[in-house]
PDB file of C-alpha atoms in Angstrom:
ATOM      1  CA  MET J   2     100.289  83.892  73.665  1.00 44.00           C
ATOM      2  CA  ASP J   3      99.121  83.883  70.100  1.00 44.00           C
ATOM      3  CA  PHE J   4     100.408  87.340  69.258  1.00 49.00           C
ATOM      4  CA  VAL J   5     104.003  86.725  70.247  1.00 49.00           C
ATOM      5  CA  ARG J   6     106.351  87.963  67.556  1.00 48.00           C
ATOM      6  CA  SER J   7     109.393  86.188  66.231  1.00 48.00           C
ATOM      7  CA  GLU J   8     112.480  86.021  68.450  1.00 48.00           C
ATOM      8  CA  PRO J   9     114.746  89.058  68.210  1.00 47.00           C
ATOM      9  CA  ARG J  10     117.645  88.411  65.884  1.00 47.00           C
ATOM     10  CA  THR J  11     120.610  89.851  67.706  1.00 59.00           C
ATOM     11  CA  THR J  12     121.805  88.914  71.138  1.00 63.00           C
ATOM     12  CA  LEU J  13     123.338  91.927  72.749  1.00 80.00           C
ATOM     13  CA  MET J  14     125.454  91.889  75.827  1.00 89.00           C
ATOM     14  CA  ALA J  15     125.653  95.050  77.876  1.00 94.00           C
ATOM     15  CA  LEU J  16     128.400  96.400  80.111  1.00 95.00           C
ATOM     16  CA  LYS J  17     128.585  99.688  81.958  1.00 95.00           C
ATOM     17  CA  ILE J  18     131.271 102.094  82.988  1.00 96.00           C
ATOM     18  CA  LEU J  19     130.715 104.980  85.374  1.00 96.00           C
ATOM     19  CA  ILE J  20     132.132 108.402  84.643  1.00 96.00           C
ATOM     20  CA  ALA J  21     132.404 110.197  87.963  1.00 94.00           C
ATOM     21  CA  GLY J  22     133.971 113.418  89.159  1.00 90.00           C
ATOM     22  CA  GLY J  23     133.174 116.834  90.538  1.00 87.00           C
ATOM     23  CA  PHE J  24     130.723 119.321  89.088  1.00 85.00           C
ATOM     24  CA  GLY J  25     132.049 120.752  85.829  1.00 87.00           C
ATOM     25  CA  ALA J  26     135.054 118.391  85.656  1.00 90.00           C
ATOM     26  CA  GLY J  27     134.019 117.181  82.209  1.00 92.00           C
ATOM     27  CA  LYS J  28     131.985 113.995  82.794  1.00 93.00           C
ATOM     28  CA  THR J  29     129.277 114.674  80.247  1.00 93.00           C
ATOM     29  CA  THR J  30     131.851 116.061  77.805  1.00 94.00           C
ATOM     30  CA  MET J  31     133.744 112.794  77.978  1.00 96.00           C
ATOM     31  CA  VAL J  32     130.577 110.728  77.549  1.00 96.00           C
ATOM     32  CA  GLY J  33     129.670 112.814  74.498  1.00 96.00           C
ATOM     33  CA  ALA J  34     133.157 112.539  72.999  1.00 97.00           C
ATOM     34  CA  VAL J  35     133.051 108.754  72.632  1.00 96.00           C
ATOM     35  CA  SER J  36     129.350 107.935  72.532  1.00 97.00           C
ATOM     36  CA  GLU J  37     127.912 106.824  69.208  1.00 95.00           C
ATOM     37  CA  ILE J  38     124.584 108.416  70.119  1.00 94.00           C
ATOM     38  CA  PRO J  39     124.117 111.990  71.341  1.00 94.00           C
ATOM     39  CA  PRO J  40     124.201 111.715  75.164  1.00 94.00           C
ATOM     40  CA  LEU J  41     120.805 110.960  76.620  1.00 95.00           C
ATOM     41  CA  ARG J  42     119.512 112.115  79.953  1.00 94.00           C
ATOM     42  CA  THR J  43     117.515 110.132  82.409  1.00 91.00           C
ATOM     43  CA  GLU J  44     116.261 111.506  85.675  1.00 87.00           C
ATOM     44  CA  GLU J  45     115.566 110.120  89.045  1.00 82.00           C
ATOM     45  CA  GLN J  46     113.513 111.738  91.714  1.00 76.00           C
ATOM     46  CA  LEU J  47     114.849 111.281  95.165  1.00 71.00           C
ATOM     47  CA  THR J  48     112.909 112.077  98.251  1.00 66.00           C
ATOM     48  CA  GLU J  49     115.147 113.010 101.103  1.00 59.00           C
ATOM     49  CA  VAL J  50     114.532 114.236 104.571  1.00 51.00           C
ATOM     50  CA  GLY J  51     115.934 117.736 104.826  1.00 47.00           C
ATOM     51  CA  SER J  52     118.126 118.878 107.654  1.00 46.00           C
ATOM     52  CA  ALA J  53     115.343 121.194 108.794  1.00 43.00           C
ATOM     53  CA  VAL J  54     117.704 123.971 109.850  1.00 47.00           C
ATOM     54  CA  ASP J  55     115.282 126.606 108.597  1.00 47.00           C
ATOM     55  CA  ASP J  56     112.286 125.067 110.197  1.00 44.00           C
ATOM     56  CA  ALA J  57     111.215 126.657 113.452  1.00 45.00           C
ATOM     57  CA  SER J  58     108.266 124.350 113.987  1.00 48.00           C
ATOM     58  CA  GLY J  59     110.505 121.292 114.299  1.00 46.00           C
ATOM     59  CA  VAL J  60     108.732 119.512 111.484  1.00 48.00           C
ATOM     60  CA  GLU J  61     111.314 117.915 109.278  1.00 51.00           C
ATOM     61  CA  ALA J  62     111.221 119.163 105.740  1.00 57.00           C
ATOM     62  CA  LYS J  63     110.980 116.582 103.022  1.00 59.00           C
ATOM     63  CA  THR J  64     112.349 117.697  99.720  1.00 67.00           C
ATOM     64  CA  THR J  65     112.429 116.089  96.347  1.00 71.00           C
ATOM     65  CA  THR J  66     115.655 116.357  94.397  1.00 74.00           C
ATOM     66  CA  THR J  67     115.963 115.442  90.790  1.00 79.00           C
ATOM     67  CA  VAL J  68     119.230 113.790  89.862  1.00 84.00           C
ATOM     68  CA  ALA J  69     120.098 113.837  86.189  1.00 86.00           C
ATOM     69  CA  ILE J  70     122.294 111.155  84.671  1.00 90.00           C
ATOM     70  CA  ASP J  71     123.750 111.729  81.232  1.00 93.00           C
ATOM     71  CA  PHE J  72     124.767 108.609  79.431  1.00 96.00           C
ATOM     72  CA  GLY J  73     126.003 107.356  76.111  1.00 97.00           C
ATOM     73  CA  ARG J  74     126.582 104.085  74.327  1.00 96.00           C
ATOM     74  CA  ILE J  75     129.218 102.431  72.165  1.00 96.00           C
ATOM     75  CA  THR J  76     128.226  99.252  70.333  1.00 94.00           C
ATOM     76  CA  PHE J  77     130.825  96.801  69.085  1.00 93.00           C
ATOM     77  CA  ASP J  78     129.913  94.460  66.246  1.00 87.00           C
ATOM     78  CA  ASN J  79     126.209  94.826  67.001  1.00 83.00           C
ATOM     79  CA  ARG J  80     126.689  92.363  69.824  1.00 87.00           C
ATOM     80  CA  LEU J  81     128.275  94.161  72.725  1.00 91.00           C
ATOM     81  CA  ALA J  82     127.009  97.466  74.082  1.00 94.00           C
ATOM     82  CA  LEU J  83     129.139  99.553  76.403  1.00 96.00           C
ATOM     83  CA  TYR J  84     127.184 102.151  78.347  1.00 97.00           C
ATOM     84  CA  LEU J  85     128.852 105.159  79.912  1.00 97.00           C
ATOM     85  CA  PHE J  86     127.017 106.784  82.807  1.00 95.00           C
ATOM     86  CA  GLY J  87     127.967 110.239  84.000  1.00 92.00           C
ATOM     87  CA  THR J  88     127.187 110.063  87.690  1.00 85.00           C
ATOM     88  CA  PRO J  89     126.433 113.098  89.842  1.00 76.00           C
ATOM     89  CA  GLY J  90     129.369 113.897  92.076  1.00 67.00           C
ATOM     90  CA  GLN J  91     127.849 114.965  95.356  1.00 67.00           C
ATOM     91  CA  ASP J  92     128.237 112.791  98.440  1.00 63.00           C
ATOM     92  CA  ARG J  93     124.556 112.839  99.222  1.00 66.00           C
ATOM     93  CA  PHE J  94     123.776 110.778  96.143  1.00 72.00           C
ATOM     94  CA  TRP J  95     125.668 107.703  97.378  1.00 71.00           C
ATOM     95  CA  PHE J  96     122.596 105.527  97.644  1.00 71.00           C
ATOM     96  CA  PHE J  97     121.822 106.416  94.102  1.00 76.00           C
ATOM     97  CA  TRP J  98     125.354 105.507  93.038  1.00 82.00           C
ATOM     98  CA  ASP J  99     124.919 102.072  94.593  1.00 86.00           C
ATOM     99  CA  ASP J 100     122.069 101.508  92.204  1.00 85.00           C
ATOM    100  CA  ILE J 101     124.029 102.486  89.090  1.00 88.00           C
ATOM    101  CA  ALA J 102     127.377 101.017  90.213  1.00 90.00           C
ATOM    102  CA  GLN J 103     125.959  97.549  90.802  1.00 89.00           C
ATOM    103  CA  GLY J 104     127.717  95.256  88.338  1.00 91.00           C
ATOM    104  CA  ALA J 105     129.768  98.021  86.699  1.00 93.00           C
ATOM    105  CA  LEU J 106     132.892  97.003  84.817  1.00 94.00           C
ATOM    106  CA  GLY J 107     134.754  99.941  86.307  1.00 95.00           C
ATOM    107  CA  ALA J 108     134.855 103.696  86.621  1.00 96.00           C
ATOM    108  CA  VAL J 109     136.624 106.775  85.359  1.00 97.00           C
ATOM    109  CA  VAL J 110     137.103 109.600  87.841  1.00 96.00           C
ATOM    110  CA  VAL J 111     137.458 112.818  85.870  1.00 95.00           C
ATOM    111  CA  ALA J 112     139.701 115.225  87.765  1.00 94.00           C
ATOM    112  CA  ASP J 113     140.134 118.943  87.376  1.00 92.00           C
ATOM    113  CA  THR J 114     143.519 119.857  88.883  1.00 89.00           C
ATOM    114  CA  ARG J 115     142.167 123.246  89.953  1.00 89.00           C
ATOM    115  CA  ARG J 116     139.693 121.416  92.206  1.00 90.00           C
ATOM    116  CA  LEU J 117     141.305 118.084  92.844  1.00 91.00           C
ATOM    117  CA  GLU J 118     139.523 117.667  96.169  1.00 90.00           C
ATOM    118  CA  ASP J 119     136.234 117.322  94.266  1.00 90.00           C
ATOM    119  CA  CYS J 120     137.180 113.794  93.285  1.00 89.00           C
ATOM    120  CA  PHE J 121     137.980 112.545  96.801  1.00 91.00           C
ATOM    121  CA  PRO J 122     134.439 111.250  97.383  1.00 89.00           C
ATOM    122  CA  ALA J 123     134.489 109.273  94.125  1.00 92.00           C
ATOM    123  CA  VAL J 124     137.963 107.828  94.814  1.00 93.00           C
ATOM    124  CA  ASP J 125     136.859 106.781  98.315  1.00 92.00           C
ATOM    125  CA  TYR J 126     133.689 105.259  96.987  1.00 92.00           C
ATOM    126  CA  PHE J 127     135.349 103.082  94.340  1.00 93.00           C
ATOM    127  CA  GLU J 128     138.197 102.028  96.641  1.00 94.00           C
ATOM    128  CA  ARG J 129     135.767 100.978  99.348  1.00 92.00           C
ATOM    129  CA  ARG J 130     133.630  98.970  96.959  1.00 91.00           C
ATOM    130  CA  GLU J 131     136.640  97.541  95.124  1.00 91.00           C
ATOM    131  CA  ILE J 132     135.433  98.805  91.774  1.00 93.00           C
ATOM    132  CA  PRO J 133     138.440  99.201  89.445  1.00 95.00           C
ATOM    133  CA  PHE J 134     138.942 102.793  88.328  1.00 97.00           C
ATOM    134  CA  VAL J 135     141.319 105.176  86.605  1.00 98.00           C
ATOM    135  CA  ILE J 136     141.848 108.884  87.193  1.00 97.00           C
ATOM    136  CA  ALA J 137     141.466 110.947  84.030  1.00 97.00           C
ATOM    137  CA  VAL J 138     143.038 114.344  84.582  1.00 96.00           C
ATOM    138  CA  ASN J 139     141.148 116.678  82.302  1.00 94.00           C
ATOM    139  CA  CYS J 140     143.750 119.179  81.107  1.00 91.00           C
ATOM    140  CA  PHE J 141     141.764 122.376  80.834  1.00 84.00           C
ATOM    141  CA  PRO J 142     143.386 125.046  78.693  1.00 81.00           C
ATOM    142  CA  GLY J 143     145.262 127.462  80.914  1.00 79.00           C
ATOM    143  CA  SER J 144     145.281 125.263  84.001  1.00 78.00           C
ATOM    144  CA  ARG J 145     148.639 124.367  85.481  1.00 81.00           C
ATOM    145  CA  ARG J 146     149.975 121.008  84.301  1.00 83.00           C
ATOM    146  CA  TYR J 147     150.863 118.414  86.884  1.00 87.00           C
ATOM    147  CA  ARG J 148     152.716 115.174  86.453  1.00 91.00           C
ATOM    148  CA  VAL J 149     150.716 111.990  86.921  1.00 93.00           C
ATOM    149  CA  GLU J 150     152.848 111.116  89.977  1.00 93.00           C
ATOM    150  CA  GLN J 151     151.895 114.393  91.615  1.00 94.00           C
ATOM    151  CA  VAL J 152     148.205 113.711  91.057  1.00 94.00           C
ATOM    152  CA  ALA J 153     148.537 110.144  92.347  1.00 95.00           C
ATOM    153  CA  THR J 154     150.247 111.414  95.507  1.00 95.00           C
ATOM    154  CA  ALA J 155     147.750 114.224  96.040  1.00 94.00           C
ATOM    155  CA  LEU J 156     144.865 111.759  95.783  1.00 94.00           C
ATOM    156  CA  ASP J 157     146.685 109.132  97.896  1.00 94.00           C
ATOM    157  CA  LEU J 158     145.917 106.456  95.315  1.00 95.00           C
ATOM    158  CA  ASP J 159     146.636 102.773  95.674  1.00 92.00           C
ATOM    159  CA  PRO J 160     149.743 101.925  93.628  1.00 89.00           C
ATOM    160  CA  GLY J 161     147.848 100.018  90.938  1.00 90.00           C
ATOM    161  CA  THR J 162     145.478 102.858  90.053  1.00 95.00           C
ATOM    162  CA  PRO J 163     146.374 104.439  86.702  1.00 97.00           C
ATOM    163  CA  VAL J 164     146.381 108.201  86.187  1.00 97.00           C
ATOM    164  CA  VAL J 165     145.895 109.365  82.610  1.00 96.00           C
ATOM    165  CA  LEU J 166     146.158 112.918  81.318  1.00 95.00           C
ATOM    166  CA  CYS J 167     143.394 113.672  78.861  1.00 96.00           C
ATOM    167  CA  ASP J 168     141.330 116.199  76.987  1.00 95.00           C
ATOM    168  CA  ALA J 169     137.751 115.119  77.667  1.00 95.00           C
ATOM    169  CA  ARG J 170     136.553 116.880  74.510  1.00 95.00           C
ATOM    170  CA  GLN J 171     138.671 114.726  72.222  1.00 95.00           C
ATOM    171  CA  ARG J 172     137.379 111.366  71.111  1.00 96.00           C
ATOM    172  CA  THR J 173     140.861 109.820  70.803  1.00 96.00           C
ATOM    173  CA  SER J 174     141.803 111.068  74.236  1.00 96.00           C
ATOM    174  CA  ALA J 175     138.600 109.833  75.894  1.00 97.00           C
ATOM    175  CA  LYS J 176     139.084 106.522  74.100  1.00 97.00           C
ATOM    176  CA  GLU J 177     142.603 106.158  75.596  1.00 97.00           C
ATOM    177  CA  VAL J 178     141.120 106.678  79.055  1.00 98.00           C
ATOM    178  CA  LEU J 179     138.610 103.867  78.510  1.00 98.00           C
ATOM    179  CA  ILE J 180     141.339 101.591  77.169  1.00 98.00           C
ATOM    180  CA  ALA J 181     143.432 102.288  80.290  1.00 98.00           C
ATOM    181  CA  LEU J 182     140.421 101.372  82.413  1.00 97.00           C
ATOM    182  CA  VAL J 183     139.659  98.088  80.624  1.00 96.00           C
ATOM    183  CA  GLU J 184     143.349  97.135  80.858  1.00 95.00           C
ATOM    184  CA  ARG J 185     143.215  97.900  84.575  1.00 95.00           C
ATOM    185  CA  VAL J 186     140.132  95.667  84.903  1.00 93.00           C
ATOM    186  CA  ARG J 187     141.915  92.840  83.075  1.00 91.00           C
ATOM    187  CA  ARG J 188     144.966  93.091  85.329  1.00 89.00           C
ATOM    188  CA  GLY J 189     142.750  92.881  88.398  1.00 85.00           C
ATOM    189  CA  GLN J 190     140.883  89.771  87.315  1.00 73.00           C
ATOM    190  CA  GLN J 191     142.087  86.239  87.856  1.00 55.00           C
ATOM    191  CA  TRP J 192     141.104  84.154  84.923  1.00 50.00           C
TER     192      TRP J 192
ATOM    193  CA  MET Z 111      91.673 111.522  79.391  1.00 49.00           C
ATOM    194  CA  SER Z 112      94.739 113.533  78.661  1.00 49.00           C
ATOM    195  CA  ARG Z 113      97.413 111.902  76.557  1.00 55.00           C
ATOM    196  CA  PRO Z 114     100.946 113.023  75.794  1.00 53.00           C
ATOM    197  CA  GLY Z 115     100.736 115.285  72.795  1.00 50.00           C
ATOM    198  CA  ASP Z 116      97.517 117.133  73.523  1.00 53.00           C
ATOM    199  CA  GLN Z 117      98.726 118.965  76.579  1.00 52.00           C
ATOM    200  CA  TRP Z 118      97.583 122.547  76.818  1.00 53.00           C
ATOM    201  CA  TYR Z 119      99.877 123.426  79.697  1.00 54.00           C
ATOM    202  CA  GLY Z 120     103.560 124.291  79.563  1.00 57.00           C
ATOM    203  CA  ASP Z 121     106.539 122.314  80.808  1.00 56.00           C
ATOM    204  CA  ASP Z 122     106.946 124.709  83.706  1.00 58.00           C
ATOM    205  CA  SER Z 123     103.721 123.630  85.317  1.00 56.00           C
ATOM    206  CA  GLY Z 124     105.124 120.167  85.988  1.00 56.00           C
ATOM    207  CA  PRO Z 125     103.417 116.926  85.167  1.00 56.00           C
ATOM    208  CA  MET Z 126      99.627 117.123  85.181  1.00 56.00           C
ATOM    209  CA  VAL Z 127      99.412 113.475  86.078  1.00 61.00           C
ATOM    210  CA  ARG Z 128     101.287 112.689  89.258  1.00 63.00           C
ATOM    211  CA  LEU Z 129     103.965 110.158  88.488  1.00 65.00           C
ATOM    212  CA  TYR Z 130     102.843 107.685  91.102  1.00 65.00           C
ATOM    213  CA  ALA Z 131      99.462 107.579  89.392  1.00 70.00           C
ATOM    214  CA  LEU Z 132     101.185 105.946  86.430  1.00 71.00           C
ATOM    215  CA  THR Z 133     102.443 103.139  88.605  1.00 74.00           C
ATOM    216  CA  ARG Z 134      99.413 102.758  90.837  1.00 69.00           C
ATOM    217  CA  GLY Z 135     101.289 104.245  93.747  1.00 69.00           C
ATOM    218  CA  ARG Z 136     104.453 102.190  93.506  1.00 73.00           C
ATOM    219  CA  ALA Z 137     107.812 103.939  93.641  1.00 66.00           C
ATOM    220  CA  ARG Z 138     109.686 100.639  93.386  1.00 68.00           C
ATOM    221  CA  PRO Z 139     108.794  97.521  91.448  1.00 67.00           C
ATOM    222  CA  SER Z 140     107.141  94.910  93.645  1.00 67.00           C
ATOM    223  CA  GLY Z 141     109.177  92.098  92.139  1.00 72.00           C
ATOM    224  CA  GLU Z 142     112.367  92.308  90.120  1.00 77.00           C
ATOM    225  CA  VAL Z 143     114.372  95.550  89.989  1.00 86.00           C
ATOM    226  CA  LEU Z 144     115.783  95.888  86.509  1.00 94.00           C
ATOM    227  CA  ASP Z 145     119.347  97.045  86.066  1.00 94.00           C
ATOM    228  CA  VAL Z 146     119.800 100.340  84.199  1.00 95.00           C
ATOM    229  CA  ILE Z 147     121.502  98.389  81.417  1.00 96.00           C
ATOM    230  CA  ALA Z 148     119.117  95.437  81.344  1.00 96.00           C
ATOM    231  CA  LEU Z 149     118.188  95.097  77.678  1.00 96.00           C
ATOM    232  CA  VAL Z 150     114.542  95.072  76.770  1.00 97.00           C
ATOM    233  CA  VAL Z 151     112.809  94.085  73.560  1.00 96.00           C
ATOM    234  CA  ALA Z 152     109.084  93.992  72.840  1.00 96.00           C
ATOM    235  CA  VAL Z 153     107.590  90.630  71.995  1.00 94.00           C
ATOM    236  CA  THR Z 154     104.014  91.837  71.589  1.00 91.00           C
ATOM    237  CA  ASP Z 155     102.406  94.590  69.581  1.00 86.00           C
ATOM    238  CA  PRO Z 156     101.165  97.503  71.726  1.00 77.00           C
ATOM    239  CA  GLU Z 157      98.311  98.175  69.285  1.00 78.00           C
ATOM    240  CA  GLN Z 158      96.852  94.775  70.022  1.00 77.00           C
ATOM    241  CA  ASP Z 159      96.450  95.334  73.713  1.00 81.00           C
ATOM    242  CA  LEU Z 160      94.100  98.085  74.789  1.00 83.00           C
ATOM    243  CA  THR Z 161      94.649  97.382  78.472  1.00 87.00           C
ATOM    244  CA  LEU Z 162      98.096  99.001  78.357  1.00 90.00           C
ATOM    245  CA  SER Z 163      98.531 102.511  79.694  1.00 92.00           C
ATOM    246  CA  PRO Z 164      99.745 105.118  77.159  1.00 92.00           C
ATOM    247  CA  GLU Z 165     103.145 105.105  78.897  1.00 94.00           C
ATOM    248  CA  GLN Z 166     103.435 101.338  78.671  1.00 94.00           C
ATOM    249  CA  ALA Z 167     102.398 101.438  75.015  1.00 94.00           C
ATOM    250  CA  THR Z 168     105.089 104.085  74.393  1.00 95.00           C
ATOM    251  CA  LEU Z 169     107.757 101.946  76.072  1.00 96.00           C
ATOM    252  CA  LEU Z 170     106.660  98.910  74.113  1.00 95.00           C
ATOM    253  CA  SER Z 171     106.744 100.694  70.763  1.00 94.00           C
ATOM    254  CA  LEU Z 172     110.209 102.126  71.521  1.00 96.00           C
ATOM    255  CA  CYS Z 173     111.732  98.670  71.898  1.00 96.00           C
ATOM    256  CA  ARG Z 174     109.703  97.040  69.187  1.00 93.00           C
ATOM    257  CA  ASP Z 175     112.394  96.427  66.614  1.00 89.00           C
ATOM    258  CA  THR Z 176     115.493  96.947  68.666  1.00 90.00           C
ATOM    259  CA  MET Z 177     116.824  96.016  72.081  1.00 93.00           C
ATOM    260  CA  LEU Z 178     117.095  99.061  74.291  1.00 95.00           C
ATOM    261  CA  SER Z 179     118.467  99.428  77.782  1.00 96.00           C
ATOM    262  CA  VAL Z 180     116.215 100.480  80.655  1.00 97.00           C
ATOM    263  CA  ALA Z 181     118.125 103.797  80.804  1.00 97.00           C
ATOM    264  CA  GLU Z 182     117.534 104.492  77.106  1.00 97.00           C
ATOM    265  CA  LEU Z 183     113.858 103.644  77.403  1.00 97.00           C
ATOM    266  CA  SER Z 184     113.563 106.015  80.356  1.00 97.00           C
ATOM    267  CA  ALA Z 185     115.284 108.834  78.446  1.00 97.00           C
ATOM    268  CA  ARG Z 186     113.390 108.300  75.209  1.00 96.00           C
ATOM    269  CA  ALA Z 187     109.996 107.951  76.888  1.00 96.00           C
ATOM    270  CA  ASN Z 188     110.812 110.973  79.041  1.00 95.00           C
ATOM    271  CA  LEU Z 189     109.925 109.098  82.204  1.00 94.00           C
ATOM    272  CA  PRO Z 190     111.960 108.984  85.425  1.00 92.00           C
ATOM    273  CA  LEU Z 191     114.118 105.904  85.827  1.00 92.00           C
ATOM    274  CA  ASN Z 192     112.214 104.275  88.669  1.00 90.00           C
ATOM    275  CA  ILE Z 193     108.824 104.844  87.049  1.00 92.00           C
ATOM    276  CA  THR Z 194     110.213 103.241  83.882  1.00 95.00           C
ATOM    277  CA  ARG Z 195     111.429 100.296  85.926  1.00 94.00           C
ATOM    278  CA  VAL Z 196     108.038  99.735  87.525  1.00 94.00           C
ATOM    279  CA  LEU Z 197     106.243  99.919  84.174  1.00 95.00           C
ATOM    280  CA  LEU Z 198     108.761  97.609  82.499  1.00 96.00           C
ATOM    281  CA  ALA Z 199     108.633  95.079  85.325  1.00 94.00           C
ATOM    282  CA  ASP Z 200     104.853  94.908  84.835  1.00 93.00           C
ATOM    283  CA  LEU Z 201     105.276  94.527  81.080  1.00 95.00           C
ATOM    284  CA  HIS Z 202     107.767  91.738  81.714  1.00 95.00           C
ATOM    285  CA  GLU Z 203     105.499  89.963  84.160  1.00 93.00           C
ATOM    286  CA  ASP Z 204     102.688  90.087  81.630  1.00 93.00           C
ATOM    287  CA  GLY Z 205     104.846  88.690  78.851  1.00 94.00           C
ATOM    288  CA  HIS Z 206     105.045  91.817  76.697  1.00 96.00           C
ATOM    289  CA  VAL Z 207     108.817  92.179  76.783  1.00 96.00           C
ATOM    290  CA  GLN Z 208     111.857  89.990  76.908  1.00 95.00           C
ATOM    291  CA  VAL Z 209     114.548  91.165  79.328  1.00 96.00           C
ATOM    292  CA  THR Z 210     118.250  90.308  79.281  1.00 94.00           C
ATOM    293  CA  GLU Z 211     119.873  91.160  82.607  1.00 92.00           C
ATOM    294  CA  PRO Z 212     123.574  92.068  82.364  1.00 92.00           C
ATOM    295  CA  THR Z 213     126.287  89.706  83.520  1.00 84.00           C
ATOM    296  CA  ALA Z 214     128.307  91.131  86.392  1.00 78.00           C
ATOM    297  CA  PRO Z 215     131.957  91.530  85.282  1.00 75.00           C
ATOM    298  CA  ASN Z 216     133.216  89.284  88.076  1.00 74.00           C
ATOM    299  CA  ARG Z 217     130.991  86.562  86.708  1.00 74.00           C
ATOM    300  CA  LEU Z 218     132.138  86.913  83.101  1.00 73.00           C
ATOM    301  CA  PRO Z 219     133.128  83.451  81.965  1.00 64.00           C
ATOM    302  CA  ASN Z 220     136.511  84.473  80.551  1.00 74.00           C
ATOM    303  CA  ASP Z 221     138.771  87.231  79.293  1.00 86.00           C
ATOM    304  CA  TYR Z 222     137.347  87.047  75.780  1.00 87.00           C
ATOM    305  CA  ILE Z 223     134.712  89.742  76.357  1.00 89.00           C
ATOM    306  CA  LEU Z 224     137.222  92.221  77.769  1.00 92.00           C
ATOM    307  CA  ARG Z 225     139.556  91.644  74.837  1.00 93.00           C
ATOM    308  CA  GLU Z 226     136.648  92.275  72.515  1.00 92.00           C
ATOM    309  CA  VAL Z 227     135.908  95.558  74.340  1.00 94.00           C
ATOM    310  CA  LEU Z 228     139.576  96.588  74.055  1.00 95.00           C
ATOM    311  CA  ASN Z 229     139.706  95.794  70.340  1.00 95.00           C
ATOM    312  CA  GLY Z 230     136.448  97.656  69.812  1.00 95.00           C
ATOM    313  CA  LEU Z 231     137.744 100.726  71.650  1.00 96.00           C
ATOM    314  CA  ARG Z 232     141.045 100.689  69.780  1.00 96.00           C
ATOM    315  CA  SER Z 233     139.280 100.641  66.434  1.00 93.00           C
ATOM    316  CA  LEU Z 234     136.994 103.585  67.293  1.00 88.00           C
TER     317      LEU Z 234
END
């Protein structure tokens, strides 16, 4: 083509990390705390066949749900971009998770100790697909503090899965969580 | 023809143009499915090609001077992810963009990249 422009100068490599957890656990807060750009939102429209419980005619209802994904980016040396995707927590979005999780470096499961059961689906998902992950216990002000061992037992984690206490609003704290995850990934890889 | 920018209706009324009309009825790309972090950069000038749809021209101008991921292009163009993928796959097929697909972590050649990520995170 005669209007092709010059080759782009920088070669970027991209990696992604998923930030999962229950509704309101602090996923987007954590993304925003470490992202170098204000978190962006992308949406996906999913068409799903409804359960039709309210439908007397027996015609299955088809509904469209919009799933919003908030994400951020950290660029190192203008060469390596790390993307953080806050993934919706509900079980019914699994097929959507498969799309985002494909090729992910690993995942952070943000846990709220007041609703620890909310992160069971995410823990199950990552264990089943052998995606390395860490649990980041978001210590909300006023919530009871638990020891990491207690959280690990309550979630029935595999022994190698790190549990980190954090404050998702704090950049340094969110950064420590990501470091714990990348170290976990390194331990799991055979070089 | 209505273009983004001269809309007389509010956001609440939903899109005036049905999304599938932008992709000629396709909800999924017919060929390659781009990863959300595939990096895209324009190699042609949208102003030189009048056959592009306004949405394609928008996507092309967004990644004109900088590589952007599919997710960022979707967010910045205010288009759903899958619609963005279909439009970008077409742009790729027609030679308007260069696409760098991500390397899966289990296929990373060595530990060097992960060490670089760790050092980068530590110096944040």
